[in-house]
CSV table of C-alpha atoms in Angstrom, one decimal:
chain,number,residue,atom,x,y,z
A,1,UNK,CA,-16.4,13.3,-26.8
A,2,UNK,CA,-20.1,12.7,-27.6
A,3,UNK,CA,-22.3,10.3,-25.8
A,4,UNK,CA,-22.5,8.3,-29.0
A,5,UNK,CA,-18.7,7.9,-29.1
A,6,UNK,CA,-18.6,6.9,-25.5
A,7,UNK,CA,-21.3,4.3,-26.2
A,8,UNK,CA,-19.2,2.9,-29.0
A,9,UNK,CA,-16.1,2.7,-26.8
A,10,UNK,CA,-17.8,1.1,-23.9
A,11,UNK,CA,-20.6,-1.4,-24.7
A,12,UNK,CA,-22.2,-2.4,-21.5
A,13,UNK,CA,-23.5,-5.8,-22.7
A,14,UNK,CA,-19.9,-6.6,-23.6
A,15,UNK,CA,-18.8,-5.7,-20.1
A,16,UNK,CA,-21.5,-7.8,-18.5
A,17,UNK,CA,-20.7,-10.7,-20.8
A,18,UNK,CA,-17.3,-11.0,-19.1
A,19,UNK,CA,-19.0,-12.6,-16.1
A,20,UNK,CA,-19.5,-15.8,-18.0
A,21,UNK,CA,-16.6,-15.7,-20.5
A,22,UNK,CA,-14.2,-18.0,-18.5
A,23,UNK,CA,-14.9,-21.5,-17.5
A,24,UNK,CA,-13.6,-22.5,-14.1
A,25,UNK,CA,-10.8,-25.0,-14.3
A,26,UNK,CA,-8.8,-26.7,-11.6
A,27,UNK,CA,-5.1,-27.4,-12.1
A,28,UNK,CA,-4.1,-30.7,-10.5
A,29,UNK,CA,-1.1,-33.0,-10.7
A,30,UNK,CA,-2.9,-35.1,-13.3
A,31,UNK,CA,-3.9,-32.3,-15.6
A,32,UNK,CA,-6.7,-29.9,-16.2
A,33,UNK,CA,-10.4,-30.7,-16.4
A,34,UNK,CA,-13.2,-28.3,-17.2
A,35,UNK,CA,-16.0,-27.5,-14.9
A,36,UNK,CA,-19.2,-26.2,-16.4
A,37,UNK,CA,-19.2,-22.4,-16.0
A,38,UNK,CA,-22.9,-22.2,-15.5
A,39,UNK,CA,-25.2,-24.7,-13.8
A,40,UNK,CA,-22.6,-26.9,-12.1
A,41,UNK,CA,-20.1,-24.1,-11.2
A,42,UNK,CA,-21.2,-23.4,-7.7
A,43,UNK,CA,-21.3,-27.0,-6.4
A,44,UNK,CA,-18.1,-28.0,-8.3
A,45,UNK,CA,-15.9,-25.2,-7.0
A,46,UNK,CA,-17.3,-25.4,-3.5
A,47,UNK,CA,-16.3,-29.1,-3.3
A,48,UNK,CA,-13.0,-28.6,-4.9
A,49,UNK,CA,-11.4,-25.8,-2.9
A,50,UNK,CA,-12.7,-25.9,0.6
A,51,UNK,CA,-10.8,-29.0,2.0
A,52,UNK,CA,-8.1,-28.0,4.4
A,53,UNK,CA,-5.4,-30.0,2.7
A,54,UNK,CA,-5.8,-28.2,-0.6
A,55,UNK,CA,-3.8,-25.1,-1.4
A,56,UNK,CA,-4.0,-22.7,-4.3
A,57,UNK,CA,-5.5,-19.5,-5.6
A,58,UNK,CA,-7.9,-18.3,-8.3
A,59,UNK,CA,-6.1,-17.0,-11.4
A,60,UNK,CA,-8.8,-15.2,-13.4
A,61,UNK,CA,-11.6,-17.7,-13.2
A,62,UNK,CA,-9.4,-20.8,-12.8
A,63,UNK,CA,-8.7,-22.5,-9.5
A,64,UNK,CA,-5.0,-23.4,-9.5
A,65,UNK,CA,-4.0,-25.9,-6.8
A,66,UNK,CA,-0.5,-25.5,-5.5
A,67,UNK,CA,1.5,-27.9,-3.5
A,68,UNK,CA,3.8,-25.2,-2.2
A,69,UNK,CA,4.6,-21.5,-2.5
A,70,UNK,CA,8.4,-21.3,-2.6
A,71,UNK,CA,9.7,-18.4,-0.4
A,72,UNK,CA,11.7,-16.9,-3.3
A,73,UNK,CA,9.0,-16.9,-6.0
A,74,UNK,CA,6.9,-13.8,-6.6
A,75,UNK,CA,3.4,-13.7,-8.0
A,76,UNK,CA,4.8,-12.3,-11.2
A,77,UNK,CA,7.2,-15.2,-11.7
A,78,UNK,CA,4.5,-17.7,-11.1
A,79,UNK,CA,2.1,-16.0,-13.6
A,80,UNK,CA,4.7,-15.8,-16.4
A,81,UNK,CA,6.8,-18.9,-15.9
A,82,UNK,CA,4.2,-21.4,-14.6
A,83,UNK,CA,0.9,-20.2,-15.9
A,84,UNK,CA,2.3,-18.7,-19.1
A,85,UNK,CA,0.2,-15.6,-18.6
A,86,UNK,CA,2.8,-13.3,-20.2
A,87,UNK,CA,0.6,-10.3,-20.7
A,88,UNK,CA,1.8,-9.1,-17.3
A,89,UNK,CA,5.3,-7.7,-17.7
A,90,UNK,CA,8.4,-7.4,-15.6
A,91,UNK,CA,10.0,-4.0,-15.7
A,92,UNK,CA,11.9,-2.8,-12.6
A,93,UNK,CA,11.3,-5.8,-10.2
A,94,UNK,CA,11.0,-3.2,-7.4
A,95,UNK,CA,7.4,-2.0,-7.6
A,96,UNK,CA,8.2,1.3,-9.3
A,97,UNK,CA,7.1,1.1,-12.9
A,98,UNK,CA,3.7,-0.7,-12.7
A,99,UNK,CA,4.2,-3.0,-15.7
A,100,UNK,CA,3.5,-6.0,-13.5
A,101,UNK,CA,0.2,-4.6,-12.1
A,102,UNK,CA,-2.6,-7.1,-11.6
A,103,UNK,CA,-5.8,-7.1,-9.7
A,104,UNK,CA,-6.3,-9.0,-6.5
A,105,UNK,CA,-9.8,-9.8,-5.4
A,106,UNK,CA,-9.3,-10.7,-1.7
A,107,UNK,CA,-11.6,-12.7,0.6
A,108,UNK,CA,-12.9,-9.4,2.2
A,109,UNK,CA,-14.4,-8.4,-1.2
A,110,UNK,CA,-12.0,-5.6,-1.9
A,111,UNK,CA,-10.4,-5.3,-5.4
A,112,UNK,CA,-7.0,-3.7,-5.5
A,113,UNK,CA,-4.2,-3.3,-8.0
A,114,UNK,CA,-0.9,-4.7,-6.8
A,115,UNK,CA,2.7,-5.0,-8.1
A,116,UNK,CA,3.1,-8.7,-8.8
A,117,UNK,CA,6.9,-8.4,-8.9
A,118,UNK,CA,7.1,-7.6,-5.2
A,119,UNK,CA,4.1,-9.7,-4.1
A,120,UNK,CA,5.1,-13.1,-2.7
A,121,UNK,CA,3.2,-15.9,-4.3
A,122,UNK,CA,2.3,-17.2,-0.8
A,123,UNK,CA,0.7,-13.8,0.0
A,124,UNK,CA,-2.2,-14.4,-2.5
A,125,UNK,CA,-3.1,-18.0,-1.6
A,126,UNK,CA,-6.8,-18.2,-1.4
A,127,UNK,CA,-7.4,-14.9,-3.2
A,128,UNK,CA,-8.4,-14.3,-6.8
A,129,UNK,CA,-5.7,-12.7,-9.1
A,130,UNK,CA,-7.0,-11.1,-12.3
A,131,UNK,CA,-4.4,-10.5,-15.0
A,132,UNK,CA,-4.9,-8.6,-18.2
A,133,UNK,CA,-5.9,-11.8,-19.9
A,134,UNK,CA,-8.8,-12.1,-17.4
A,135,UNK,CA,-9.8,-8.4,-17.4
A,136,UNK,CA,-11.0,-8.8,-20.9
A,137,UNK,CA,-10.8,-10.8,-24.2
A,138,UNK,CA,-10.5,-9.6,-27.8
A,139,UNK,CA,-14.2,-10.5,-28.2
A,140,UNK,CA,-15.3,-8.8,-25.0
A,141,UNK,CA,-12.9,-6.1,-24.0
A,142,UNK,CA,-13.1,-4.4,-20.6
A,143,UNK,CA,-14.3,-0.8,-21.0
A,144,UNK,CA,-10.8,0.4,-20.0
A,145,UNK,CA,-9.2,-1.7,-22.7
A,146,UNK,CA,-11.6,-0.5,-25.3
A,147,UNK,CA,-11.0,3.1,-24.4
A,148,UNK,CA,-7.2,2.6,-24.5
A,149,UNK,CA,-7.5,1.2,-28.1
A,150,UNK,CA,-9.9,3.8,-29.4
A,151,UNK,CA,-8.0,6.7,-27.8
A,152,UNK,CA,-4.5,5.4,-28.9
A,153,UNK,CA,-3.3,4.8,-25.3
A,154,UNK,CA,-0.7,2.2,-26.4
A,155,UNK,CA,2.3,2.2,-28.7
A,156,UNK,CA,4.9,-0.5,-27.9
A,157,UNK,CA,2.4,-2.0,-25.4
A,158,UNK,CA,4.9,-3.1,-22.8
A,159,UNK,CA,3.4,-0.9,-20.1
A,160,UNK,CA,-0.2,-1.2,-21.3
A,161,UNK,CA,-1.3,-4.2,-19.2
A,162,UNK,CA,-0.2,-2.5,-16.0
A,163,UNK,CA,-2.1,0.7,-17.0
A,164,UNK,CA,-5.2,-1.4,-17.8
A,165,UNK,CA,-5.1,-3.1,-14.4
A,166,UNK,CA,-4.5,0.1,-12.5
A,167,UNK,CA,-7.4,1.9,-14.3
A,168,UNK,CA,-9.7,-1.1,-13.9
A,169,UNK,CA,-9.0,-0.9,-10.1
A,170,UNK,CA,-9.6,2.8,-10.2
A,171,UNK,CA,-13.0,2.4,-11.7
A,172,UNK,CA,-14.0,0.4,-8.7
A,173,UNK,CA,-12.1,2.3,-5.9
A,174,UNK,CA,-11.3,5.8,-7.2
A,175,UNK,CA,-12.9,9.1,-8.1
A,176,UNK,CA,-13.5,10.8,-11.4
A,177,UNK,CA,-11.1,13.6,-10.3
A,178,UNK,CA,-8.4,11.2,-9.3
A,179,UNK,CA,-7.5,9.4,-12.6
A,180,UNK,CA,-4.0,10.7,-12.4
A,181,UNK,CA,-3.6,9.4,-8.9
A,182,UNK,CA,-4.9,6.0,-10.0
A,183,UNK,CA,-1.9,5.6,-12.4
A,184,UNK,CA,0.7,7.3,-10.3
A,185,UNK,CA,2.5,4.0,-10.0
A,186,UNK,CA,2.6,3.3,-13.7
A,187,UNK,CA,5.4,4.4,-16.0
A,188,UNK,CA,5.0,4.9,-19.8
A,189,UNK,CA,8.0,5.7,-21.9
A,190,UNK,CA,6.5,6.2,-25.4
A,191,UNK,CA,2.8,7.0,-25.5
A,192,UNK,CA,2.6,10.0,-23.3
A,193,UNK,CA,0.0,10.2,-20.6
A,194,UNK,CA,-2.6,12.3,-22.4
A,195,UNK,CA,-4.4,9.4,-24.2
A,196,UNK,CA,-4.0,7.2,-21.2
A,197,UNK,CA,-5.7,9.7,-18.9
A,198,UNK,CA,-8.4,10.3,-21.5
A,199,UNK,CA,-9.1,6.6,-21.7
A,200,UNK,CA,-9.3,6.4,-17.9
A,201,UNK,CA,-11.7,9.4,-17.8
A,202,UNK,CA,-14.0,7.9,-20.4
A,203,UNK,CA,-14.1,4.5,-18.8
A,204,UNK,CA,-14.7,5.9,-15.4
A,205,UNK,CA,-17.4,8.2,-16.6
A,206,UNK,CA,-19.4,5.5,-18.4
A,207,UNK,CA,-18.9,2.8,-15.8
A,208,UNK,CA,-18.6,4.4,-12.4
A,209,UNK,CA,-20.9,7.3,-12.9
A,210,UNK,CA,-23.6,5.8,-15.0
A,211,UNK,CA,-23.4,2.1,-14.3
A,212,UNK,CA,-21.5,1.7,-11.1
A,213,UNK,CA,-22.2,-2.0,-10.7
A,214,UNK,CA,-20.6,-2.8,-14.0
A,215,UNK,CA,-17.1,-1.9,-12.8
A,216,UNK,CA,-17.1,-4.9,-10.6
A,217,UNK,CA,-19.2,-7.1,-12.9
A,218,UNK,CA,-16.8,-6.6,-15.7
A,219,UNK,CA,-14.2,-8.8,-13.9
A,220,UNK,CA,-14.4,-12.6,-14.0
A,221,UNK,CA,-16.3,-13.9,-11.0
A,222,UNK,CA,-16.1,-17.1,-9.0
A,223,UNK,CA,-18.8,-19.7,-8.7
A,224,UNK,CA,-18.2,-19.9,-4.9
A,225,UNK,CA,-16.3,-17.8,-2.4
A,226,UNK,CA,-12.6,-18.4,-2.3
A,227,UNK,CA,-11.2,-19.9,0.9
A,228,UNK,CA,-10.3,-17.2,3.5
A,229,UNK,CA,-7.1,-18.8,4.7
A,230,UNK,CA,-4.6,-21.2,3.1
A,231,UNK,CA,-1.0,-21.9,3.9
A,232,UNK,CA,2.1,-23.5,2.3
A,233,UNK,CA,4.9,-25.4,4.0
A,234,UNK,CA,7.4,-22.6,3.4
A,235,UNK,CA,5.1,-19.7,3.6
A,236,UNK,CA,3.1,-19.4,6.8
A,237,UNK,CA,0.2,-17.0,7.3
A,238,UNK,CA,-0.9,-17.2,10.9
A,239,UNK,CA,-4.4,-15.9,11.6
A,240,UNK,CA,-3.8,-14.8,15.3
A,241,UNK,CA,-1.0,-14.1,17.6
A,242,UNK,CA,-1.0,-17.7,19.0
A,243,UNK,CA,-0.4,-19.1,15.6
A,244,UNK,CA,2.2,-16.4,14.9
A,245,UNK,CA,4.2,-17.3,18.0
A,246,UNK,CA,4.1,-20.9,17.0
A,247,UNK,CA,5.3,-20.1,13.5
A,248,UNK,CA,8.1,-18.0,14.8
A,249,UNK,CA,9.8,-20.9,16.4
A,250,UNK,CA,11.8,-21.8,13.3
A,251,UNK,CA,13.3,-18.4,13.2
A,252,UNK,CA,12.1,-17.6,9.7
A,253,UNK,CA,12.0,-13.9,8.8
A,254,UNK,CA,8.8,-11.9,9.1
A,255,UNK,CA,7.1,-10.3,6.2
A,256,UNK,CA,3.9,-8.2,5.9
A,257,UNK,CA,3.1,-6.4,2.6
A,258,UNK,CA,6.5,-7.1,1.2
A,259,UNK,CA,6.8,-3.7,-0.6
A,260,UNK,CA,10.2,-3.1,1.0
A,261,UNK,CA,11.2,-6.5,2.4
A,262,UNK,CA,10.7,-8.4,-0.9
A,263,UNK,CA,13.4,-6.2,-2.5
A,264,UNK,CA,15.9,-8.4,-0.7
A,265,UNK,CA,14.7,-11.2,-2.8
A,266,UNK,CA,14.2,-9.4,-6.2
A,267,UNK,CA,17.2,-7.1,-6.0
A,268,UNK,CA,19.7,-8.8,-3.7
A,269,UNK,CA,18.8,-12.4,-4.4
A,270,UNK,CA,18.2,-13.4,-0.8
A,271,UNK,CA,16.9,-17.0,-0.5
A,272,UNK,CA,15.2,-17.4,2.9
A,273,UNK,CA,14.2,-20.9,4.0
A,274,UNK,CA,10.7,-19.6,4.5
A,275,UNK,CA,8.5,-16.7,5.5
A,276,UNK,CA,6.1,-15.9,8.3
A,277,UNK,CA,3.5,-13.5,6.9
A,278,UNK,CA,1.9,-11.4,9.6
A,279,UNK,CA,-0.4,-9.5,7.2
A,280,UNK,CA,-3.6,-11.4,8.3
A,281,UNK,CA,-2.9,-11.7,12.0
A,282,UNK,CA,-6.2,-10.3,13.3
A,283,UNK,CA,-4.8,-8.6,16.4
A,284,UNK,CA,-2.2,-6.8,14.3
A,285,UNK,CA,-4.9,-5.4,12.0
A,286,UNK,CA,-6.7,-3.3,14.6
A,287,UNK,CA,-7.4,0.3,13.9
A,288,UNK,CA,-9.7,1.5,16.7
A,289,UNK,CA,-10.1,3.5,19.8
A,290,UNK,CA,-9.8,1.6,23.1
A,291,UNK,CA,-10.8,3.7,26.0
A,292,UNK,CA,-8.7,6.9,25.6
A,293,UNK,CA,-6.2,5.4,23.2
A,294,UNK,CA,-6.0,5.1,19.4
A,295,UNK,CA,-4.6,1.7,18.5
A,296,UNK,CA,-3.0,1.2,15.1
A,297,UNK,CA,-2.0,-2.4,14.5
A,298,UNK,CA,1.3,-3.1,12.8
A,299,UNK,CA,-0.4,-4.9,9.9
A,300,UNK,CA,-2.8,-2.1,9.1
A,301,UNK,CA,-2.2,-1.1,5.5
A,302,UNK,CA,-1.4,2.5,4.3
A,303,UNK,CA,-4.6,2.3,2.1
A,304,UNK,CA,-6.7,1.6,5.3
A,305,UNK,CA,-4.9,4.5,7.1
A,306,UNK,CA,-5.6,6.8,4.1
A,307,UNK,CA,-9.3,6.1,4.4
A,308,UNK,CA,-9.1,6.7,8.2
A,309,UNK,CA,-7.3,10.0,7.7
A,310,UNK,CA,-9.7,11.2,5.1
A,311,UNK,CA,-12.3,12.2,7.7
A,312,UNK,CA,-9.8,13.6,10.1
A,313,UNK,CA,-6.8,15.4,8.6
A,314,UNK,CA,-6.5,16.8,5.1
A,315,UNK,CA,-2.8,17.3,5.4
A,316,UNK,CA,-2.2,13.7,6.5
A,317,UNK,CA,-4.4,12.5,3.7
A,318,UNK,CA,-2.4,14.6,1.2
A,319,UNK,CA,0.8,13.0,2.4
A,320,UNK,CA,-0.6,9.6,2.2
A,321,UNK,CA,-1.9,10.3,-1.4
A,322,UNK,CA,1.8,10.8,-2.2
A,323,UNK,CA,2.9,7.7,-0.3
A,324,UNK,CA,4.1,5.3,-3.0
A,325,UNK,CA,1.4,4.4,-5.4
A,326,UNK,CA,-2.1,2.8,-5.2
A,327,UNK,CA,-0.4,-0.6,-5.8
A,328,UNK,CA,2.0,0.1,-2.9
A,329,UNK,CA,-0.5,1.6,-0.5
A,330,UNK,CA,-2.8,-1.5,-0.8
A,331,UNK,CA,-0.1,-3.8,0.6
A,332,UNK,CA,2.4,-1.7,2.5
A,333,UNK,CA,1.9,-1.7,6.3
A,334,UNK,CA,2.6,0.8,9.0
A,335,UNK,CA,4.6,-1.8,10.9
A,336,UNK,CA,6.8,-2.4,7.9
A,337,UNK,CA,7.4,1.3,7.3
A,338,UNK,CA,8.6,1.8,10.9
A,339,UNK,CA,10.2,-1.6,11.4
A,340,UNK,CA,12.7,-1.2,8.5
A,341,UNK,CA,14.2,1.7,10.4
A,342,UNK,CA,14.8,3.9,7.4
A,343,UNK,CA,15.6,7.5,8.2
A,344,UNK,CA,13.4,8.7,5.4
A,345,UNK,CA,10.3,6.6,6.1
A,346,UNK,CA,7.1,8.7,6.0
A,347,UNK,CA,5.2,7.3,9.0
A,348,UNK,CA,7.7,7.6,11.9
A,349,UNK,CA,7.6,11.5,12.0
A,350,UNK,CA,3.8,11.4,12.0
A,351,UNK,CA,3.7,9.0,14.9
A,352,UNK,CA,6.4,10.9,16.7
A,353,UNK,CA,4.4,14.1,16.3
A,354,UNK,CA,1.3,12.3,17.7
A,355,UNK,CA,3.4,11.2,20.7
A,356,UNK,CA,2.9,7.5,20.0
A,357,UNK,CA,4.2,4.6,21.9
A,358,UNK,CA,5.3,1.3,20.2
A,359,UNK,CA,4.4,-2.1,21.6
A,360,UNK,CA,6.8,-5.0,21.0
A,361,UNK,CA,6.3,-8.7,21.7
A,362,UNK,CA,8.5,-11.8,21.6
A,363,UNK,CA,7.4,-15.3,20.5
A,364,UNK,CA,6.3,-16.1,24.1
A,365,UNK,CA,3.8,-13.2,24.0
A,366,UNK,CA,5.8,-11.1,26.5
A,367,UNK,CA,5.2,-7.4,25.6
A,368,UNK,CA,7.0,-4.2,26.3
A,369,UNK,CA,5.8,-0.7,25.6
A,370,UNK,CA,8.1,2.3,25.1
A,371,UNK,CA,7.9,5.8,23.5
A,372,UNK,CA,8.5,5.5,19.8
A,373,UNK,CA,11.3,8.1,20.1
A,374,UNK,CA,13.3,5.5,22.0
A,375,UNK,CA,12.9,2.8,19.3
A,376,UNK,CA,15.9,3.9,17.1
A,377,UNK,CA,19.5,3.5,18.3
A,378,UNK,CA,21.2,4.5,15.1
A,379,UNK,CA,21.2,4.2,11.3
A,380,UNK,CA,19.0,1.1,10.6
A,381,UNK,CA,19.4,0.0,14.2
A,382,UNK,CA,16.6,-0.3,16.7
A,383,UNK,CA,16.0,-1.7,20.2
A,384,UNK,CA,13.8,-4.5,18.8
A,385,UNK,CA,15.4,-7.9,19.6
A,386,UNK,CA,15.8,-10.6,16.9
A,387,UNK,CA,12.9,-12.6,18.4
A,388,UNK,CA,10.5,-9.6,18.7
A,389,UNK,CA,7.9,-8.1,16.4
A,390,UNK,CA,5.9,-4.9,16.4
A,391,UNK,CA,2.4,-5.4,17.7
A,392,UNK,CA,0.9,-2.0,17.5
A,393,UNK,CA,1.2,1.8,18.0
A,394,UNK,CA,-0.8,3.5,20.7
A,395,UNK,CA,-1.6,7.2,20.9
A,396,UNK,CA,-2.9,8.3,24.3
A,397,UNK,CA,-5.5,11.0,25.0
A,398,UNK,CA,-7.8,12.8,22.6
A,399,UNK,CA,-6.2,13.8,19.3
A,400,UNK,CA,-6.8,17.3,18.0
A,401,UNK,CA,-6.4,16.5,14.3
A,402,UNK,CA,-6.4,20.1,13.3
A,403,UNK,CA,-3.2,20.6,15.3
A,404,UNK,CA,-1.4,18.0,13.1
A,405,UNK,CA,0.6,19.4,10.2
A,406,UNK,CA,2.4,17.1,7.8
A,407,UNK,CA,4.5,18.2,4.9
A,408,UNK,CA,6.5,16.1,2.5
A,409,UNK,CA,9.2,17.4,0.2
A,410,UNK,CA,10.4,15.1,-2.6
A,411,UNK,CA,11.9,15.4,-6.1
A,412,UNK,CA,8.6,14.2,-7.7
A,413,UNK,CA,5.1,15.0,-6.8
A,414,UNK,CA,4.0,11.3,-6.9
A,415,UNK,CA,5.4,7.9,-6.0
A,416,UNK,CA,8.7,9.2,-4.6
A,417,UNK,CA,10.8,8.9,-1.5
A,418,UNK,CA,10.9,11.9,0.8
A,419,UNK,CA,13.8,14.2,0.8
A,420,UNK,CA,12.5,15.8,4.0
A,421,UNK,CA,9.3,15.1,5.8
A,422,UNK,CA,8.1,17.3,8.7
A,423,UNK,CA,5.3,16.5,11.1
A,424,UNK,CA,4.1,18.9,13.7
A,425,UNK,CA,1.5,18.8,16.5
A,426,UNK,CA,0.9,22.4,17.5
A,427,UNK,CA,-1.9,23.7,19.8
A,428,UNK,CA,-2.4,27.3,20.6
A,429,UNK,CA,-4.1,29.6,23.1
A,430,UNK,CA,-4.8,32.5,20.8
A,431,UNK,CA,-1.4,33.4,19.3
A,432,UNK,CA,0.6,31.5,22.0
A,433,UNK,CA,1.8,28.0,21.4
A,434,UNK,CA,0.9,25.9,24.4
A,435,UNK,CA,1.7,22.4,23.1
A,436,UNK,CA,4.3,21.4,20.5
A,437,UNK,CA,5.7,18.2,19.2
A,438,UNK,CA,8.2,18.5,16.3
A,439,UNK,CA,9.5,15.6,14.2
A,440,UNK,CA,11.4,15.1,11.0
A,441,UNK,CA,12.5,12.4,8.6
A,442,UNK,CA,15.5,12.8,6.3
A,443,UNK,CA,17.5,15.1,8.4
A,444,UNK,CA,19.5,12.6,10.6
A,445,UNK,CA,20.5,9.0,10.8
A,446,UNK,CA,17.1,8.2,12.2
A,447,UNK,CA,13.7,9.8,12.3
A,448,UNK,CA,13.9,12.4,15.1
A,449,UNK,CA,11.7,14.2,17.6
A,450,UNK,CA,13.2,17.5,18.7
A,451,UNK,CA,12.4,18.4,22.3
A,452,UNK,CA,14.7,21.4,22.3
A,453,UNK,CA,12.8,22.9,19.4
A,454,UNK,CA,9.5,22.1,21.2
A,455,UNK,CA,10.7,23.9,24.3
A,456,UNK,CA,11.7,27.0,22.3
A,457,UNK,CA,8.1,27.2,20.9
A,458,UNK,CA,5.9,26.6,23.9
A,459,UNK,CA,4.8,29.7,25.7
A,460,UNK,CA,5.7,32.0,22.8
A,461,UNK,CA,3.8,33.5,20.0
A,462,UNK,CA,3.7,31.5,16.8
A,463,UNK,CA,5.4,34.3,14.9
A,464,UNK,CA,8.3,34.4,17.4
A,465,UNK,CA,10.3,31.4,16.2
A,466,UNK,CA,13.8,32.7,16.2
A,467,UNK,CA,15.0,30.6,19.1
A,468,UNK,CA,13.2,27.6,17.7
A,469,UNK,CA,15.0,28.0,14.4
A,470,UNK,CA,18.4,28.2,16.2
A,471,UNK,CA,17.6,25.0,18.2
A,472,UNK,CA,16.4,23.3,15.0
A,473,UNK,CA,19.7,24.1,13.1
A,474,UNK,CA,21.7,22.8,16.1
A,475,UNK,CA,19.7,19.6,16.3
A,476,UNK,CA,19.8,18.6,12.7
A,477,UNK,CA,22.5,16.3,11.2
A,478,UNK,CA,21.5,15.9,7.5
A,479,UNK,CA,23.8,14.4,4.8
A,480,UNK,CA,24.3,15.2,1.2
A,481,UNK,CA,23.1,12.5,-1.2
A,482,UNK,CA,21.5,12.1,-4.6
A,483,UNK,CA,18.2,13.5,-3.3
A,484,UNK,CA,19.5,16.8,-1.8
A,485,UNK,CA,22.4,18.5,-0.2
A,486,UNK,CA,22.7,18.9,3.6
A,487,UNK,CA,22.2,22.6,3.3
A,488,UNK,CA,19.0,22.1,1.3
A,489,UNK,CA,17.7,19.8,3.9
A,490,UNK,CA,18.4,22.3,6.7
A,491,UNK,CA,16.7,25.1,4.7
A,492,UNK,CA,13.7,22.9,4.0
A,493,UNK,CA,13.3,21.8,7.6
A,494,UNK,CA,13.3,25.4,8.7
A,495,UNK,CA,10.8,26.4,6.0
A,496,UNK,CA,8.5,23.5,7.0
A,497,UNK,CA,8.6,24.6,10.7
A,498,UNK,CA,7.6,28.1,9.7
A,499,UNK,CA,4.9,26.8,7.5
A,500,UNK,CA,3.5,24.7,10.3
A,501,UNK,CA,3.4,27.8,12.6
A,502,UNK,CA,1.5,29.8,9.9
A,503,UNK,CA,-2.1,29.4,10.8
A,504,UNK,CA,-3.3,30.2,7.3
A,505,UNK,CA,-5.4,27.5,5.6
A,506,UNK,CA,-3.2,25.0,3.7
A,507,UNK,CA,-3.7,24.5,0.0
A,508,UNK,CA,-4.7,20.9,-0.6
A,509,UNK,CA,-4.0,20.3,-4.3
A,510,UNK,CA,-1.4,21.3,-6.8
A,511,UNK,CA,-4.0,23.2,-8.7
A,512,UNK,CA,-4.8,25.3,-5.6
A,513,UNK,CA,-1.1,26.1,-5.3
A,514,UNK,CA,-1.0,27.2,-8.9
A,515,UNK,CA,-4.1,29.3,-8.5
């Protein structure tokens, strides 16, 4: 496409004009009243939203005051049923199709696409939510919207708002090469992905490459910073562990990102009396080295871990790229992934291969630390007591990231649950393996670490894996289900072990595999 055509699709003055296209309004019990979107905006919004007794969120450029955030109401329900912003659609109600995608501009300045169908309304209190109606207007379309129109990226239009939100987020956070990754969590049933990908490439090229600041400027902005912490009577978001322990006294269930836990509400119609949201507890958000230990707080998101891994392990980064979708990774936490005790969760084998410990605490602050391998007792059963929560994971000693090998096998390349996931920590002295940790998900009732296989590897050449393969086959207890047969899982586990022992450089992309 020519530069002239690109300029016609994406008019930068139109994009910048979005900064002032929405007047700030506050929703109150007595009705709406406009606040001047120019001269008086800063002082008016500052006065109206910073009092401790007020609760609410920004929706596009409107401050919406809320008396409560019911524990069974999702962000999507509120947008469609209360705000009548019906551009955002409900498809699967499980975070798989992306039709409900919206942008969340959090207090830390980050802008992320999220699945509104599995985001509790209480989780976005104090944040700015940008729907497709706020991303652009018919008179001043966002560059992504204009490219979707010009390149015929929409037919029935049901999925289009979600694609627009995902691509708008990608122009801020992604790369030109990763357009397909940016929409990995969005499903289209009629248009085909060619025009959508082309629209994303054009919008990204014009905005992110040539005018990077416009990607963020093209979204509605606030006259004053949103409050950093708000709470609702039935949705508590403690900021530190002391507040968390106080909030736990009522016995309400804990929730973090909600990408798995909220399915109990949306799919199984659970109606909890309230939630305790641990996602902003500062001590649970640690990702740092302390003396000789790596500490990963239970509320650290997968997106944060993906950024952390990018400078350390290409194979771990590749696995995380395939972990859910961008909408999921921005909210899912490592504590939630381990805590739900799924035998096919992606993080447990990695932590087992790193030799991690898990730290648990009760509501009195009494902690206990144990090897992660001792956390599971059986299928969906753990040693965590009803009044305990996961504080963090600790990995002792220096980590040789080159020794960590992680391979995920799934039926789809993107946004799919693992059939088998193998994680291996293998160090060598020449051809001889001198340290080995071997872990799998999807081959037993729990994630497993296999000491017998490790013992059969240590002290032997990497190409002498016969005894290790026998020990592996003995240790596995896979089942046959819709994802794979037990025999297939056994075969894949053996293949992944041999692949980990192969010291050849690993291909990092599908294109490299094809080449």
